[in-house]
Every structure is written in structure tokens, then in C-alpha cells.
Tab-separated table of C-alpha atoms in Angstrom:
chain	number	residue	atom	x	y	z
A	1	MET	CA	-22.949	43.508	-0.682
A	2	ALA	CA	-19.282	44.196	-0.775
A	3	ALA	CA	-17.063	41.732	-1.331
A	4	VAL	CA	-15.285	40.479	1.551
A	5	GLN	CA	-11.434	41.132	1.315
A	6	TRP	CA	-9.428	38.227	1.928
A	7	ASP	CA	-6.570	38.530	4.337
A	8	PRO	CA	-3.327	36.412	3.695
A	9	PHE	CA	-2.300	36.837	7.202
A	10	GLU	CA	-5.347	34.892	8.488
A	11	ALA	CA	-5.204	32.383	6.091
A	12	ILE	CA	-1.335	31.435	6.918
A	13	GLU	CA	-2.201	31.784	10.647
A	14	ARG	CA	-5.157	29.178	10.034
A	15	ASP	CA	-2.948	27.015	7.588
A	16	VAL	CA	0.122	26.814	10.065
A	17	ARG	CA	-2.056	26.176	13.272
A	18	ALA	CA	-3.755	23.163	11.237
A	19	MET	CA	-0.320	21.978	10.265
A	20	VAL	CA	1.454	22.162	13.802
A	21	ALA	CA	-1.876	20.522	15.269
A	22	ASP	CA	-1.395	17.364	13.488
A	23	PRO	CA	-0.031	14.873	15.932
A	24	ARG	CA	2.673	13.897	13.150
A	25	TRP	CA	4.301	17.188	13.320
A	26	ALA	CA	6.634	16.817	16.144
A	27	ASP	CA	8.070	13.632	14.216
A	28	VAL	CA	9.162	15.798	11.055
A	29	PRO	CA	13.012	16.395	10.911
A	30	ALA	CA	13.712	20.013	11.297
A	31	PRO	CA	14.787	20.638	7.622
A	32	THR	CA	11.591	19.331	6.431
A	33	GLN	CA	9.441	21.637	8.956
A	34	THR	CA	11.714	24.478	7.826
A	35	GLN	CA	10.562	23.693	4.043
A	36	ALA	CA	7.280	23.683	5.081
A	37	MET	CA	7.221	27.225	7.244
A	38	THR	CA	9.534	28.552	4.209
A	39	ALA	CA	6.677	27.939	1.894
A	40	ARG	CA	4.285	29.806	4.156
A	41	LEU	CA	6.090	32.963	4.128
A	42	LEU	CA	4.390	36.245	3.126
A	43	ARG	CA	6.330	39.258	2.033
A	44	THR	CA	4.723	42.841	2.157
A	45	PRO	CA	5.359	45.704	-0.169
A	46	ASP	CA	7.769	47.358	2.290
A	47	GLY	CA	9.955	44.645	1.710
A	48	GLY	CA	9.426	43.224	5.161
A	49	CYS	CA	9.003	38.978	5.059
A	50	TRP	CA	6.619	37.580	7.688
A	51	LEU	CA	6.435	34.226	9.598
A	52	PHE	CA	3.809	32.836	11.926
A	53	GLY	CA	6.026	30.548	14.086
A	54	ALA	CA	7.249	30.388	17.512
A	55	HIS	CA	5.042	31.483	20.536
A	56	ALA	CA	2.240	31.646	18.349
A	57	ARG	CA	3.316	35.234	16.914
A	58	TRP	CA	4.696	36.873	13.740
A	59	HIS	CA	8.182	37.591	13.298
A	60	ARG	CA	9.340	40.018	10.677
A	61	HIS	CA	12.503	39.632	8.396
A	62	ASP	CA	13.980	43.117	7.891
A	63	PRO	CA	15.699	43.452	4.710
A	64	GLY	CA	18.287	45.828	6.389
A	65	ASP	CA	20.168	43.689	8.773
A	66	GLY	CA	18.880	40.499	7.594
A	67	LEU	CA	17.254	39.217	10.882
A	68	TRP	CA	13.998	37.997	12.118
A	69	HIS	CA	12.462	39.913	14.850
A	70	LEU	CA	9.241	39.396	16.724
A	71	ALA	CA	6.661	41.602	15.468
A	72	ALA	CA	3.199	42.419	15.291
A	73	PRO	CA	1.902	42.098	11.766
A	74	PRO	CA	0.130	45.003	9.738
A	75	ALA	CA	-3.185	45.961	10.979
A	76	ALA	CA	-4.746	47.958	7.983
A	77	PRO	CA	-6.978	45.680	5.770
A	78	ARG	CA	-5.097	47.244	2.451
A	79	ALA	CA	-1.830	46.677	4.295
A	80	ARG	CA	-3.013	42.853	4.954
A	81	ALA	CA	-4.519	42.078	1.569
A	82	ALA	CA	-1.113	43.591	-0.201
A	83	ALA	CA	1.086	40.567	1.231
A	84	ARG	CA	2.227	38.078	-1.135
A	85	ALA	CA	3.845	34.599	-1.007
A	86	ALA	CA	7.598	35.223	-0.313
A	87	GLN	CA	9.698	34.180	-3.383
A	88	PRO	CA	12.717	34.211	-2.865
A	89	ALA	CA	12.206	33.528	0.672
A	90	PRO	CA	15.064	34.053	3.250
A	91	PRO	CA	16.100	31.163	5.314
A	92	VAL	CA	14.102	30.017	8.361
A	93	PRO	CA	15.857	29.679	11.651
A	94	GLU	CA	15.167	26.537	14.063
A	95	HIS	CA	14.381	28.586	16.845
A	96	LEU	CA	11.612	30.032	15.119
A	97	LEU	CA	9.414	27.051	14.145
A	98	PRO	CA	6.180	26.475	15.588
A	99	SER	CA	5.288	23.722	17.850
A	100	ALA	CA	2.204	22.164	19.501
A	101	ALA	CA	3.041	23.406	22.665
A	102	GLY	CA	3.729	26.784	21.527
A	103	LEU	CA	0.537	27.425	19.412
A	104	ALA	CA	-1.353	25.735	22.125
A	105	PHE	CA	-0.779	28.607	24.433
A	106	GLU	CA	-3.699	30.683	25.400
A	107	ARG	CA	-2.691	34.547	25.870
A	108	GLY	CA	-5.907	35.665	27.779
A	109	SER	CA	-6.589	39.385	27.863
A	110	THR	CA	-4.330	42.342	28.021
A	111	GLN	CA	-7.393	44.541	29.246
A	112	ALA	CA	-6.084	46.278	32.966
A	113	PHE	CA	-8.683	46.139	35.631
A	114	VAL	CA	-10.202	49.459	35.172
A	115	GLY	CA	-13.428	49.756	33.502
A	116	PRO	CA	-14.474	46.002	33.783
A	117	ASP	CA	-13.631	45.212	37.475
A	118	VAL	CA	-13.171	41.543	38.484
A	119	PRO	CA	-16.474	39.995	38.467
A	120	ARG	CA	-18.474	39.712	41.603
A	121	ASP	CA	-18.844	35.963	41.711
A	122	MET	CA	-14.824	35.691	41.615
A	123	THR	CA	-14.502	38.199	44.418
A	124	GLY	CA	-17.102	36.462	46.560
A	125	ARG	CA	-15.115	33.430	46.372
A	126	ILE	CA	-11.994	35.158	47.009
A	127	ARG	CA	-13.450	36.533	49.914
A	128	ALA	CA	-14.781	33.156	51.366
A	129	LEU	CA	-10.828	31.668	50.819
A	130	LEU	CA	-9.464	34.928	52.669
A	131	ASP	CA	-11.945	34.598	55.459
A	132	VAL	CA	-10.474	30.634	56.176
A	133	ALA	CA	-7.185	32.111	55.708
A	134	CYS	CA	-7.865	34.593	58.703
A	135	ALA	CA	-9.631	31.746	60.823
A	136	ALA	CA	-6.736	29.206	60.279
A	137	ARG	CA	-5.382	28.581	63.607
A	138	GLU	CA	-2.392	26.599	62.735
A	139	GLU	CA	-1.377	29.551	60.661
A	140	GLU	CA	-1.595	32.196	63.260
A	141	LEU	CA	2.250	32.666	63.591
A	142	PRO	CA	3.247	35.626	61.456
A	143	PHE	CA	5.711	35.195	58.473
A	144	ALA	CA	8.965	36.868	58.882
A	145	THR	CA	10.689	36.890	55.585
A	146	GLY	CA	10.666	37.609	51.631
A	147	PRO	CA	9.613	40.273	49.615
A	148	LEU	CA	5.853	40.251	50.686
A	149	ARG	CA	6.628	41.016	54.419
A	150	GLU	CA	7.057	44.833	53.959
A	151	LEU	CA	3.708	45.187	52.684
A	152	PHE	CA	1.812	43.681	55.481
A	153	HIS	CA	1.097	44.407	59.285
A	154	PRO	CA	3.236	42.623	61.747
A	155	ASP	CA	0.397	40.053	62.754
A	156	VAL	CA	-0.707	39.313	59.312
A	157	THR	CA	-0.146	35.520	58.647
A	158	ALA	CA	1.193	33.641	55.779
A	159	PRO	CA	-2.100	32.541	53.849
A	160	VAL	CA	-3.372	36.218	53.996
A	161	ALA	CA	0.208	37.110	52.363
A	162	ALA	CA	-0.071	34.023	49.716
A	163	MET	CA	-3.442	34.813	48.606
A	164	TRP	CA	-2.354	38.666	47.538
A	165	GLY	CA	0.752	37.684	46.256
A	166	THR	CA	-0.892	34.990	44.028
A	167	ILE	CA	-3.490	37.528	42.721
A	168	MET	CA	-0.561	39.861	41.808
A	169	TRP	CA	1.605	37.348	40.017
A	170	CYS	CA	-1.477	36.232	38.259
A	171	ALA	CA	-2.428	39.538	36.868
A	172	TYR	CA	-1.399	40.321	33.315
A	173	ALA	CA	-1.390	44.482	34.186
A	174	PRO	CA	-1.948	44.829	37.803
A	175	ALA	CA	-3.420	48.604	37.172
A	176	PHE	CA	-7.078	48.441	39.429
A	177	ASP	CA	-9.767	50.685	39.631
A	178	GLY	CA	-9.361	52.296	42.822
A	179	ASN	CA	-12.704	50.913	44.025
A	180	GLU	CA	-12.132	47.388	43.062
A	181	VAL	CA	-13.438	45.152	45.505
A	182	LEU	CA	-10.685	42.414	44.874
A	183	LEU	CA	-8.251	45.138	46.477
A	184	SER	CA	-10.534	46.313	49.055
A	185	MET	CA	-10.838	43.480	50.636
A	186	PHE	CA	-7.283	43.152	51.731
A	187	GLY	CA	-7.191	47.122	53.192
A	188	GLU	CA	-6.976	46.088	56.804
A	189	PHE	CA	-3.993	43.807	56.101
A	190	LEU	CA	-1.837	46.067	54.270
A	191	SER	CA	0.786	48.216	56.460
A	192	ARG	CA	0.830	51.088	53.533
A	193	PRO	CA	-1.473	52.836	51.083
A	194	LEU	CA	-1.259	51.601	47.926
A	195	PRO	CA	0.362	53.543	45.051
A	196	GLY	CA	-1.719	55.455	42.618
A	197	ASP	CA	-4.482	58.157	43.095
A	198	ASP	CA	-8.468	58.184	43.447
A	199	TRP	CA	-9.163	56.580	39.961
A	200	VAL	CA	-6.099	53.908	39.678
A	201	ARG	CA	-4.172	51.876	41.847
A	202	TRP	CA	-0.952	51.291	39.714
A	203	LEU	CA	0.438	48.720	41.698
A	204	PRO	CA	4.301	47.148	40.667
A	205	PRO	CA	4.702	43.411	39.521
A	206	MET	CA	4.987	40.949	41.795
A	207	PRO	CA	7.835	38.337	41.427
A	208	LEU	CA	7.921	34.335	41.442
A	209	SER	CA	10.293	34.699	43.955
A	210	ALA	CA	8.214	36.434	46.245
A	211	LEU	CA	5.656	33.040	46.683
A	212	THR	CA	8.981	30.901	46.548
A	213	ALA	CA	10.237	33.101	49.598
A	214	LEU	CA	7.059	32.620	51.486
A	215	TYR	CA	7.058	29.165	51.184
A	216	THR	CA	9.979	28.442	52.118
A	217	GLU	CA	9.719	30.508	55.036
A	218	ARG	CA	7.032	28.075	55.941
A	219	LEU	CA	9.142	24.794	55.265
A	220	ALA	CA	11.811	26.176	57.910
A	221	ARG	CA	8.720	25.680	60.567
A	222	GLY	CA	7.793	22.331	59.072
A	223	ALA	CA	6.153	20.592	56.182
A	224	GLY	CA	2.700	21.251	57.126
A	225	ALA	CA	3.001	24.605	57.225
A	226	ALA	CA	4.431	24.967	53.771
A	227	VAL	CA	1.849	22.570	52.043
A	228	ARG	CA	-0.782	24.690	54.043
A	229	ALA	CA	0.655	27.844	52.367
A	230	ALA	CA	1.148	26.216	48.896
A	231	GLY	CA	-2.866	25.121	49.200
A	232	HIS	CA	-3.550	28.953	49.521
A	233	VAL	CA	-1.778	29.758	46.587
A	234	ALA	CA	-3.619	27.124	44.552
A	235	GLY	CA	-6.903	27.679	45.756
A	236	THR	CA	-6.605	31.411	44.867
A	237	ALA	CA	-5.292	30.260	41.598
A	238	ARG	CA	-7.896	28.074	40.662
A	239	VAL	CA	-10.807	30.994	41.104
A	240	LEU	CA	-8.596	33.502	39.265
A	241	LEU	CA	-8.814	30.861	36.334
A	242	ALA	CA	-12.006	32.300	35.502
A	243	ASP	CA	-10.925	36.043	34.353
A	244	PRO	CA	-8.619	35.909	31.086
A	245	ARG	CA	-6.686	38.929	32.678
A	246	PHE	CA	-5.290	36.305	35.355
A	247	ALA	CA	-5.738	33.094	33.461
A	248	PRO	CA	-2.601	32.231	31.532
A	249	ARG	CA	-0.484	32.846	34.543
A	250	ALA	CA	-2.756	31.040	37.224
A	251	ALA	CA	-2.925	27.825	34.980
A	252	ALA	CA	0.786	28.077	34.893
A	253	LEU	CA	0.936	28.552	38.736
A	254	LEU	CA	-1.225	25.654	39.363
A	255	ALA	CA	0.953	23.359	37.439
A	256	MET	CA	4.151	24.278	39.578
A	257	VAL	CA	2.223	24.093	42.791
A	258	GLU	CA	-0.582	21.531	42.649
A	259	PRO	CA	2.056	18.879	42.763
A	260	LEU	CA	3.394	19.755	46.105
A	261	LEU	CA	-0.192	19.446	47.726
A	262	ALA	CA	-0.195	15.490	46.222
A	263	ARG	CA	3.568	15.224	47.372
A	264	PRO	CA	4.809	17.826	49.892
A	265	TRP	CA	8.182	16.590	50.149
A	266	LEU	CA	9.193	17.417	46.189
A	267	ASP	CA	10.909	20.793	47.442
A	268	HIS	CA	12.205	19.749	50.611
A	269	PRO	CA	15.712	20.160	49.442
A	270	ALA	CA	14.992	23.738	48.576
A	271	GLN	CA	17.065	25.808	50.990
A	272	ASP	CA	16.094	29.112	49.582
A	273	ALA	CA	13.763	31.193	47.604
A	274	GLU	CA	15.426	30.865	44.083
A	275	SER	CA	16.393	27.268	44.438
A	276	ALA	CA	12.602	26.539	45.048
A	277	ARG	CA	11.797	28.967	42.200
A	278	GLN	CA	13.834	26.924	39.956
A	279	ALA	CA	11.948	23.790	41.162
A	280	TRP	CA	8.563	25.457	40.519
A	281	LEU	CA	9.430	26.709	37.034
A	282	SER	CA	10.699	23.275	36.092
A	283	ARG	CA	7.392	21.607	36.623
A	284	CYS	CA	5.337	24.048	34.288
A	285	PRO	CA	4.453	21.849	31.102
A	286	PRO	CA	5.767	23.338	27.670
A	287	ARG	CA	2.215	24.269	26.662
A	288	LEU	CA	2.037	26.707	29.475
A	289	GLN	CA	5.613	28.168	28.987
A	290	GLY	CA	4.407	31.517	27.579
A	291	ALA	CA	3.233	32.648	30.836
A	292	LEU	CA	6.517	32.290	32.221
A	293	VAL	CA	8.590	34.717	29.807
A	294	ALA	CA	9.033	37.337	32.173
A	295	GLU	CA	10.796	34.972	34.751
A	296	PHE	CA	13.393	33.524	32.212
A	297	SER	CA	14.040	36.675	29.949
A	298	PRO	CA	12.995	40.339	30.927
A	299	GLY	CA	14.041	41.105	27.180
A	300	GLU	CA	11.852	38.932	25.731
A	301	HIS	CA	9.163	39.659	27.970
A	302	PHE	CA	9.170	43.157	27.016
A	303	ARG	CA	9.384	42.411	23.332
A	304	HIS	CA	6.026	40.613	23.991
A	305	THR	CA	4.384	43.249	26.191
A	306	LEU	CA	5.459	45.351	22.933
A	307	TYR	CA	3.891	43.286	20.524
A	308	ASP	CA	0.721	43.204	22.708
A	309	LEU	CA	0.935	47.224	22.764
A	310	VAL	CA	0.796	47.630	18.886
A	311	GLU	CA	-1.864	44.801	18.729
A	312	ALA	CA	-3.985	47.000	21.568
A	313	LEU	CA	-3.374	50.088	18.946
A	314	SER	CA	-4.757	48.727	15.991
A	315	PHE	CA	-7.698	50.948	15.995
A	316	SER	CA	-5.309	53.793	15.015
A	317	CYS	CA	-4.998	52.402	11.691
A	318	ALA	CA	-8.739	53.762	10.966
A	319	HIS	CA	-6.617	57.076	11.189
A	320	GLY	CA	-3.856	56.351	8.579
A	321	ALA	CA	-1.453	55.488	11.371
A	322	ASP	CA	1.018	52.561	11.700
A	323	PRO	CA	0.067	51.042	15.255
A	324	ARG	CA	3.815	49.749	15.451
A	325	ALA	CA	5.124	53.264	14.750
A	326	VAL	CA	2.516	54.571	17.347
A	327	ALA	CA	3.944	51.958	19.915
A	328	ALA	CA	7.155	53.102	19.570
A	329	SER	CA	6.361	56.392	20.107
A	330	LEU	CA	4.129	55.785	23.252
A	331	LEU	CA	7.148	54.046	24.581
A	332	ALA	CA	9.274	56.809	23.815
A	333	ALA	CA	6.917	59.049	25.838
A	334	ASP	CA	6.955	57.261	29.028
A	335	VAL	CA	10.837	56.454	28.886
A	336	GLN	CA	11.552	60.059	28.482
A	337	ALA	CA	9.281	61.062	30.972
A	338	VAL	CA	10.301	58.460	33.824
A	339	ALA	CA	13.740	57.511	33.264
A	340	PRO	CA	15.188	59.120	30.008
A	341	ASP	CA	18.769	57.935	30.913
A	342	VAL	CA	17.970	54.202	30.267
A	343	ALA	CA	16.382	54.951	26.827
A	344	PRO	CA	19.491	53.769	24.893
A	345	LEU	CA	19.086	50.536	26.723
A	346	LEU	CA	16.029	49.437	25.012
A	347	HIS	CA	17.506	50.154	21.727
A	348	GLY	CA	18.828	46.495	21.149
A	349	TRP	CA	15.207	45.050	21.952
A	350	LEU	CA	13.444	46.809	19.134
A	351	ASP	CA	13.187	45.584	15.496
A	352	PRO	CA	14.604	48.092	13.148
A	353	GLU	CA	11.361	49.947	12.036
A	354	SER	CA	10.215	50.351	15.769
A	355	ARG	CA	13.769	51.517	16.804
A	356	ARG	CA	13.975	54.278	14.031
A	357	ALA	CA	10.660	55.410	15.129
A	358	TYR	CA	11.357	54.975	19.035
A	359	HIS	CA	14.929	57.001	18.287
A	360	ALA	CA	12.731	59.854	16.094
A	361	ALA	CA	10.189	60.476	18.783
A	362	LEU	CA	12.886	60.723	21.586
A	363	THR	CA	15.190	62.945	19.744
A	364	ASP	CA	13.121	65.503	17.450
A	365	PRO	CA	10.663	67.415	19.273
A	366	ALA	CA	9.171	68.336	15.831
A	367	HIS	CA	8.743	64.942	14.656
A	368	PRO	CA	5.339	63.716	13.707
A	369	LEU	CA	5.387	60.850	16.265
A	370	ARG	CA	5.316	63.461	18.902
A	371	GLY	CA	1.715	64.227	17.705
A	372	CYS	CA	1.119	60.506	19.527
A	373	TRP	CA	2.319	61.654	23.133
A	374	PRO	CA	-0.573	62.603	25.594
A	375	ARG	CA	-1.004	66.664	26.207
A	376	ASP	CA	-2.491	67.764	29.092
A	377	GLY	CA	-3.243	64.385	30.497
A	378	GLU	CA	-5.367	63.467	27.672
A	379	PRO	CA	-4.074	61.144	24.288
A	380	PRO	CA	-4.639	62.925	21.269
A	381	ALA	CA	-8.312	62.232	19.556
A	382	PRO	CA	-7.009	59.593	16.900
A	383	LEU	CA	-5.782	57.825	20.045
A	384	ARG	CA	-8.790	57.467	21.904
A	385	PRO	CA	-9.884	53.976	21.620
A	386	PRO	CA	-13.333	53.487	19.961
A	387	ASP	CA	-14.976	51.535	22.660
A	388	ARG	CA	-14.541	50.530	26.508
A	389	ALA	CA	-13.082	47.155	25.466
A	390	SER	CA	-10.347	48.559	23.585
A	391	ALA	CA	-9.578	51.566	26.004
A	392	ALA	CA	-9.233	48.746	28.761
A	393	ALA	CA	-7.249	46.814	26.539
A	394	LEU	CA	-4.615	49.533	25.397
A	395	LEU	CA	-4.528	50.709	29.407
A	396	GLY	CA	-3.394	46.935	30.270
A	397	ALA	CA	-0.860	46.498	27.331
A	398	GLY	CA	0.361	50.187	28.045
A	399	TYR	CA	0.878	49.531	31.286
A	400	ALA	CA	2.490	45.887	31.203
A	401	THR	CA	4.869	47.395	28.558
A	402	GLY	CA	5.591	50.127	31.085
A	403	LEU	CA	6.586	47.813	33.881
A	404	ALA	CA	8.457	45.131	31.360
A	405	TRP	CA	10.909	48.010	30.378
A	406	CYS	CA	11.389	49.341	33.768
A	407	ARG	CA	12.098	45.385	35.002
A	408	LEU	CA	14.493	45.267	31.859
A	409	THR	CA	16.647	48.458	32.967
A	410	GLU	CA	16.123	48.155	36.624
A	411	THR	CA	13.849	51.255	36.915
A	412	ALA	CA	11.365	51.704	39.827
A	413	PRO	CA	7.968	52.204	37.984
A	414	PRO	CA	6.180	55.594	38.689
A	415	PRO	CA	3.768	55.229	41.751
A	416	ARG	CA	1.201	57.323	39.566
A	417	GLY	CA	1.376	55.466	36.460
A	418	PHE	CA	3.187	55.694	33.089
A	419	PRO	CA	2.188	59.459	31.372
A	420	THR	CA	0.680	57.035	28.470
A	421	SER	CA	-1.429	54.715	30.665
A	422	SER	CA	-2.660	58.024	32.885
A	423	ALA	CA	-3.788	59.319	29.420
A	424	THR	CA	-5.665	56.121	28.560
A	425	VAL	CA	-7.358	56.161	32.123
A	426	THR	CA	-9.258	59.573	30.763
A	427	CYS	CA	-11.111	57.251	28.625
A	428	LEU	CA	-12.628	55.117	31.002
A	429	ILE	CA	-13.490	57.221	33.878
A	430	ASN	CA	-17.160	57.506	32.848
A	431	GLU	CA	-17.182	54.059	32.219
A	432	ARG	CA	-16.412	52.035	35.280
A	433	ASP	CA	-17.864	49.429	37.420
A	434	ASP	CA	-17.908	50.533	40.731
A	435	PRO	CA	-19.274	48.390	43.221
A	436	ALA	CA	-23.116	48.725	44.052
A	437	PRO	CA	-24.331	49.669	47.259
A	438	SER	CA	-24.852	46.567	48.505
A	439	VAL	CA	-21.232	45.051	48.174
A	440	PRO	CA	-19.695	45.804	51.593
A	441	ALA	CA	-17.280	48.715	51.811
A	442	THR	CA	-13.566	48.342	52.662
A	443	SER	CA	-12.858	47.897	56.374
A	444	ALA	CA	-9.608	50.318	55.709
A	445	GLU	CA	-10.726	53.609	53.933
A	446	TRP	CA	-7.195	54.979	53.711
A	447	ILE	CA	-6.981	52.222	50.817
A	448	ARG	CA	-8.605	54.785	48.342
A	449	HIS	CA	-6.086	57.940	49.599
A	450	SER	CA	-2.516	57.858	48.459
């Protein structure tokens, strides 16, 4: 029997989690916490120093610039096993010290909704809530303002829009199978086709302000209308908790909205969507703050999605590739194809190694990293995920990264997806979970065509 190779990264992560979970950790002075974390740093043969700290993620101290950067750790077993205790060790900044709340955050799944569809019991529960929303007589007056307004027919009521907005805001990466029942049940209400093609609906991200705008519009009509809208948001989020692709944001949204159901007056001082948004964000507990990074800092959100993309590419190390370099190359491929003018705006958000790989892939057509780029709409053979779950995770992380850099640079996302994500779809076309004939078809056939 082959010996099991010891993994220093796994060992340190377990150790840090156990240490921080101790209730006494919160009372330990910052200098003592820093000392404890310094003793748990790893150094890899390339000279980089690694810290498992804030956000329950790894950070790399680059020997070149002397700074700490959010960075996914090495994926190859041999590279991980080569890490040793860092002696001497660079100083650990206080803002990177781990906290019990930060380490308690469950990130959920990066999978897109292509290949593994939303489970039928969930779509059934959403369908039941939608029927209630359509039948709510007190809500018959249509809503008139906010980002959701332009998506729906004029006679669509606030509860229906609240449900759609909740689903889209909670989705990690809103790329959906073109036959997804969760979307098709809303077909009769939407005023225009969803962006995408016959295979995938590439939907734009939904800002929290879309939901708070709906809430404040209802609030202007009376406290009862606003509470009912909040109730539809909360009811939808409770259903979404069962799917790990929705769960982190659904939990955060519930924490922000449920207090309104018990104390309807909480947000009465809010006069507009932004003031309501700030009130909602203030109610999110520290253990769920990780779900709100995009609301506080688009740049940090981009860094975290790129970290997800690197992790989703971990299978590529079996072919001798560095997942961080591959992720930087795929980022370059998408930026080059969609908005080359914004490419320099991302440099400052990348760690030095990723920045060098990103720049090389962008500027040198002969660079080996260009071999990671899709050709004729297909990923190169070494970047074809080994199984369905890996392909769905790569698709979701890739699309989330694309949406994140578009948000950061104020670029409109492409309606037919990013080149690298679209190429990943070809790995899932024959793996889709299309609805069985017993599932009712959409009442709006246009939802399948754009």
C-alpha cells in the first residue's frame, strides 16, 4: 500500500480552525494572535510564504513586493508537500488574523446551474410560492420603479418581481441551463427574452439595491405592502437555502429581511433604495458577511471569485499546469475578447505572480499561456474537466469571475457569455439534467430563444 503523503497546507488549516474555534481566541490580544499565526506560516520552495487567515482563505507573502495577497494555495500534491515552516517569517498584519466568525462562513458551491439543475422539490416549492404571489389580491397594483421594473410586463406585481430578484441575487453564478424549470416558470411575466442561447441563459448579476428599491417603492404605498414584499423575499430565500449554489447569500438575505417581518417599522426611516440597502446590510451578522463582499468592495469580490476559479482549475495540475497561471490566462482571454481597453484596470487587483501571467497572456501571442485559450469554442484538452461536477464548478467560477471584473470595470457583461465559460459548456452539453416530460413546460415559449 502506498504511503499517504502528508499535506502541510491541510494540517495548518485544521490547526488554525481548531485554535480559532476555541472561545478564548477572541479574548487573546492581537499581538499574541499574531505570534500564534506567525508560528503557523508555511514557506514553499519558490520563496512565497503562506498564511491561512482572514476569510478562511490563504494569503501569499510575495518576496518581490513584500506584501500579502489573497491567493489560492498550490494544488499539486508534490508542491504542497514541499512546504515547510517559515523561518524567518514575515510580519502578519492584524487585518489578516482569522476570526471565529470569518472561519464559520460556509461558501457553498461554485457550480453553475448547467449540468446539475435546481432539484425538483425546490422548483416545486418555488412554483407554489409563485402561485401565491400571483393570487395575492392586496398586491394587485403593479410596482412602478426600480431596476426590476424593466424586466417585467406592466401588469406584473411586486411579489413576482421580489421572487425573481431574490433568486438572481442569491445565485453564485447566474448561468442557467436553457431548459431550467426555475426560469421557465417566470416566462409569462418577463417582458423580453433572457440573454443567452439554446444551451445557456447568461444572466447579469442582481444588485441588492434592486430588492431594496422594490421594498421602498412598496413602503411608499404603506407599511403593509412593504412587509408583504419582504415576506416574499424571505419565503423565497428559505427555499433556496437547500441548494449550496444559493445558500450563502440566501442565509445572509434572510438575516437582513426577517427582522422586518417581526418589526415592520425597522426601515420606515429609509427614504430611498440606498438608505434601505445600508439598513439591510447593517443587520447581517459577522458570520455571514462573506456573502456580501460584492456589496462592499467590487475589487475584493473579484479577488475572491478569481480564487474560486483557481480552485476550480485544480484538476489541471495533473497535466503539469499551475492553476493560478491558467486562471490568469483564462481571465486574459475573456478580457481580450470582451473589453480589451479595461485590461490595465485589473492589474492592481492581482497578486504579482498572477499579474505577470495575465500580462504575458495578453501581450504575447506566442506565449505558452495562450495555449489555455479556447479554440473554435472548445477548451484545450488539458483543460477539459475530468467529470461533470468539476465542469459545473469551472463553469460557475469562470462566469462569476467574468461578472466580477465587469462589475469592477463597469463593463456590460456579454449577453452570450464569456469565451472561456462558453467553451466549458461544451463539456456539459451531454450531461444536462433536462426536465422529464412530466414536468409542465414553460408557458412562454420565447424563453428558449433569443
